[in-house]
Amino acid sequence: MRNALILFFLSFTYLFAGCGTQSARTFMNDKNTSESDQKTSVAFEEVRRLTTEVMIGTYRIAENLEKTTKLYGLLQDKKFKRSAPIPILEDGEYLLAIQPKMKNEVYGDIEISKIVRSKTGFQVFYREVKNSQYAEEKLKNPVIIVKIKGAVPAKVDLIRI
């Protein structure tokens, strides 16, 4: 009986001590979280990669079929009747096309390392990479198109790393 009482007391103490510690940790995390800590990573899928002489700006968002068709029409290679299939967007999906100004690799390519959502919009972290095919053929102005699911951001910042 005495052992059962001790076991009950220890279990009871462990249960409440564990819960109290967890809730205190949660409270402290909520209280000490700043805007920079509230950034969340965004999953994305690369849809297309190309180079073009057409400048689309640093980024362009296409959240419906009309805008997607317009974007692909701008990027279409005039030598071919249909150079790339237009992707189908499901509910809640949109395309993000980025075309940063190249600083180090004029005939290089870009690689997205991550996309982060913050209160003000998206931050797209990318790096310039060498591409021997682009250099050999003197291709510049790379564009990458990614598919993202979720809310469309109000603003997109490109950050070269």
mmCIF file of C-alpha atoms in Angstrom:
data_model
loop_
_atom_site.group_PDB
_atom_site.id
_atom_site.type_symbol
_atom_site.label_atom_id
_atom_site.label_comp_id
_atom_site.label_asym_id
_atom_site.label_seq_id
_atom_site.Cartn_x
_atom_site.Cartn_y
_atom_site.Cartn_z
ATOM 1 C CA MET A 1 0.000 0.000 0.000
ATOM 2 C CA ARG A 2 2.793 2.383 0.911
ATOM 3 C CA ASN A 3 4.577 1.685 -2.415
ATOM 4 C CA ALA A 4 1.363 2.317 -4.335
ATOM 5 C CA LEU A 5 0.880 5.638 -2.535
ATOM 6 C CA ILE A 6 4.452 6.717 -3.321
ATOM 7 C CA LEU A 7 4.043 5.661 -6.950
ATOM 8 C CA PHE A 8 0.767 7.610 -7.195
ATOM 9 C CA PHE A 9 2.387 10.713 -5.649
ATOM 10 C CA LEU A 10 5.391 10.558 -8.005
ATOM 11 C CA SER A 11 3.156 10.054 -11.049
ATOM 12 C CA PHE A 12 0.938 12.952 -9.989
ATOM 13 C CA THR A 13 3.964 15.227 -9.434
ATOM 14 C CA TYR A 14 5.551 14.214 -12.747
ATOM 15 C CA LEU A 15 2.326 14.827 -14.645
ATOM 16 C CA PHE A 16 1.790 18.342 -13.287
ATOM 17 C CA ALA A 17 5.457 19.311 -13.349
ATOM 18 C CA GLY A 18 5.714 18.270 -16.999
ATOM 19 C CA CYS A 19 2.580 20.173 -18.018
ATOM 20 C CA GLY A 20 3.593 23.257 -16.065
ATOM 21 C CA THR A 21 7.005 23.327 -17.676
ATOM 22 C CA GLN A 22 5.525 22.925 -21.153
ATOM 23 C CA SER A 23 2.971 25.697 -20.685
ATOM 24 C CA ALA A 24 5.645 27.988 -19.252
ATOM 25 C CA ARG A 25 7.844 27.271 -22.272
ATOM 26 C CA THR A 26 4.967 27.970 -24.653
ATOM 27 C CA PHE A 27 4.129 31.212 -22.853
ATOM 28 C CA MET A 28 7.750 32.378 -22.939
ATOM 29 C CA ASN A 29 8.043 31.519 -26.656
ATOM 30 C CA ASP A 30 4.863 33.436 -27.484
ATOM 31 C CA LYS A 31 5.971 36.403 -25.406
ATOM 32 C CA ASN A 32 9.518 36.578 -26.816
ATOM 33 C CA THR A 33 8.706 35.942 -30.482
ATOM 34 C CA SER A 34 9.600 38.844 -32.737
ATOM 35 C CA GLU A 35 8.554 39.456 -36.346
ATOM 36 C CA SER A 36 11.799 37.949 -37.651
ATOM 37 C CA ASP A 37 11.112 34.752 -35.681
ATOM 38 C CA GLN A 38 7.610 34.459 -37.146
ATOM 39 C CA LYS A 39 8.904 33.695 -40.638
ATOM 40 C CA THR A 40 7.836 30.337 -41.985
ATOM 41 C CA SER A 41 9.353 28.336 -44.782
ATOM 42 C CA VAL A 42 7.261 27.923 -47.931
ATOM 43 C CA ALA A 43 7.190 24.719 -49.973
ATOM 44 C CA PHE A 44 7.565 25.212 -53.715
ATOM 45 C CA GLU A 45 7.881 23.129 -56.864
ATOM 46 C CA GLU A 46 10.004 24.242 -59.816
ATOM 47 C CA VAL A 47 7.860 24.286 -62.953
ATOM 48 C CA ARG A 48 10.095 25.856 -65.585
ATOM 49 C CA ARG A 49 13.576 27.294 -66.077
ATOM 50 C CA LEU A 50 14.608 29.392 -69.076
ATOM 51 C CA THR A 51 16.503 32.429 -70.317
ATOM 52 C CA THR A 52 14.870 35.248 -72.228
ATOM 53 C CA GLU A 53 15.523 38.706 -73.584
ATOM 54 C CA VAL A 54 12.077 39.768 -72.354
ATOM 55 C CA MET A 55 12.293 41.520 -69.004
ATOM 56 C CA ILE A 56 9.346 40.616 -66.776
ATOM 57 C CA GLY A 57 10.555 42.608 -63.766
ATOM 58 C CA THR A 58 12.152 41.029 -60.734
ATOM 59 C CA TYR A 59 9.072 38.901 -60.124
ATOM 60 C CA ARG A 60 5.606 38.218 -61.473
ATOM 61 C CA ILE A 61 2.712 36.307 -59.907
ATOM 62 C CA ALA A 62 0.103 34.373 -61.886
ATOM 63 C CA GLU A 63 -2.774 33.134 -59.750
ATOM 64 C CA ASN A 64 -5.271 32.209 -62.470
ATOM 65 C CA LEU A 65 -5.363 30.793 -66.004
ATOM 66 C CA GLU A 66 -5.563 34.219 -67.655
ATOM 67 C CA LYS A 67 -2.433 35.542 -65.907
ATOM 68 C CA THR A 68 -0.623 32.232 -66.438
ATOM 69 C CA THR A 69 -1.389 32.325 -70.171
ATOM 70 C CA LYS A 70 -0.203 35.939 -70.358
ATOM 71 C CA LEU A 71 3.046 35.082 -68.529
ATOM 72 C CA TYR A 72 3.762 32.092 -70.772
ATOM 73 C CA GLY A 73 2.910 34.203 -73.823
ATOM 74 C CA LEU A 74 5.551 36.746 -72.789
ATOM 75 C CA LEU A 75 8.149 34.034 -72.237
ATOM 76 C CA GLN A 76 7.319 32.016 -75.360
ATOM 77 C CA ASP A 77 10.201 31.345 -77.732
ATOM 78 C CA LYS A 78 9.094 32.927 -81.016
ATOM 79 C CA LYS A 79 10.947 30.248 -83.035
ATOM 80 C CA PHE A 80 8.478 27.612 -81.894
ATOM 81 C CA LYS A 81 4.713 27.628 -82.108
ATOM 82 C CA ARG A 82 4.377 26.198 -78.614
ATOM 83 C CA SER A 83 7.606 26.133 -76.641
ATOM 84 C CA ALA A 84 6.266 24.953 -73.257
ATOM 85 C CA PRO A 85 2.990 23.556 -71.922
ATOM 86 C CA ILE A 86 1.011 25.848 -69.638
ATOM 87 C CA PRO A 87 0.632 24.243 -66.199
ATOM 88 C CA ILE A 88 -2.778 23.681 -64.645
ATOM 89 C CA LEU A 89 -3.304 25.389 -61.289
ATOM 90 C CA GLU A 90 -5.375 23.731 -58.581
ATOM 91 C CA ASP A 91 -7.375 25.714 -56.024
ATOM 92 C CA GLY A 92 -5.055 27.740 -53.811
ATOM 93 C CA GLU A 93 -2.037 27.397 -56.144
ATOM 94 C CA TYR A 94 -0.250 30.109 -58.068
ATOM 95 C CA LEU A 95 2.943 30.612 -60.040
ATOM 96 C CA LEU A 96 5.807 32.848 -58.998
ATOM 97 C CA ALA A 97 8.266 33.782 -61.745
ATOM 98 C CA ILE A 98 11.490 35.473 -60.684
ATOM 99 C CA GLN A 99 14.063 37.175 -62.886
ATOM 100 C CA PRO A 100 16.699 38.861 -60.721
ATOM 101 C CA LYS A 101 19.366 41.112 -62.186
ATOM 102 C CA MET A 102 22.563 39.082 -62.420
ATOM 103 C CA LYS A 103 25.564 40.663 -60.710
ATOM 104 C CA ASN A 104 28.337 38.044 -60.674
ATOM 105 C CA GLU A 105 27.436 35.569 -63.423
ATOM 106 C CA VAL A 106 26.276 37.454 -66.539
ATOM 107 C CA TYR A 107 25.739 34.190 -68.433
ATOM 108 C CA GLY A 108 24.818 32.233 -65.322
ATOM 109 C CA ASP A 109 21.716 30.653 -63.883
ATOM 110 C CA ILE A 110 19.833 31.087 -60.623
ATOM 111 C CA GLU A 111 18.997 28.586 -57.927
ATOM 112 C CA ILE A 112 16.355 29.180 -55.252
ATOM 113 C CA SER A 113 17.573 27.954 -51.888
ATOM 114 C CA LYS A 114 14.428 28.787 -49.907
ATOM 115 C CA ILE A 115 11.297 30.901 -49.809
ATOM 116 C CA VAL A 116 10.182 32.371 -46.505
ATOM 117 C CA ARG A 117 6.786 33.883 -45.651
ATOM 118 C CA SER A 118 6.712 36.846 -43.281
ATOM 119 C CA LYS A 119 4.039 39.357 -42.293
ATOM 120 C CA THR A 120 4.898 41.631 -45.216
ATOM 121 C CA GLY A 121 5.132 38.977 -47.953
ATOM 122 C CA PHE A 122 7.758 36.580 -49.290
ATOM 123 C CA GLN A 123 11.519 36.597 -49.162
ATOM 124 C CA VAL A 124 13.066 34.498 -51.933
ATOM 125 C CA PHE A 125 16.665 33.523 -51.197
ATOM 126 C CA TYR A 126 18.570 32.686 -54.364
ATOM 127 C CA ARG A 127 22.142 32.313 -55.572
ATOM 128 C CA GLU A 128 23.785 32.875 -58.906
ATOM 129 C CA VAL A 129 25.410 29.730 -60.273
ATOM 130 C CA LYS A 130 27.673 29.059 -63.230
ATOM 131 C CA ASN A 131 26.098 27.341 -66.197
ATOM 132 C CA SER A 132 28.497 26.244 -68.924
ATOM 133 C CA GLN A 133 25.710 25.861 -71.499
ATOM 134 C CA TYR A 134 24.474 29.405 -70.871
ATOM 135 C CA ALA A 135 28.039 30.751 -71.047
ATOM 136 C CA GLU A 136 28.813 28.847 -74.257
ATOM 137 C CA GLU A 137 25.627 30.040 -75.971
ATOM 138 C CA LYS A 138 25.784 33.529 -74.373
ATOM 139 C CA LEU A 139 22.351 33.108 -72.777
ATOM 140 C CA LYS A 140 21.440 35.592 -70.075
ATOM 141 C CA ASN A 141 18.479 36.856 -68.042
ATOM 142 C CA PRO A 142 17.457 33.564 -66.403
ATOM 143 C CA VAL A 143 13.888 33.071 -65.231
ATOM 144 C CA ILE A 144 12.672 30.451 -62.807
ATOM 145 C CA ILE A 145 8.969 29.670 -62.384
ATOM 146 C CA VAL A 146 7.815 27.889 -59.233
ATOM 147 C CA LYS A 147 4.401 26.660 -58.132
ATOM 148 C CA ILE A 148 3.331 27.529 -54.598
ATOM 149 C CA LYS A 149 0.233 26.584 -52.632
ATOM 150 C CA GLY A 150 -1.308 29.063 -50.196
ATOM 151 C CA ALA A 151 -2.120 32.733 -49.919
ATOM 152 C CA VAL A 152 -0.726 35.049 -52.598
ATOM 153 C CA PRO A 153 1.834 37.434 -51.062
ATOM 154 C CA ALA A 154 1.392 41.198 -51.282
ATOM 155 C CA LYS A 155 5.121 41.709 -51.829
ATOM 156 C CA VAL A 156 8.125 39.589 -52.872
ATOM 157 C CA ASP A 157 11.715 40.458 -51.972
ATOM 158 C CA LEU A 158 14.570 38.737 -53.798
ATOM 159 C CA ILE A 159 17.636 38.220 -51.618
ATOM 160 C CA ARG A 160 20.887 37.114 -53.249
ATOM 161 C CA ILE A 161 23.018 34.874 -51.039
#
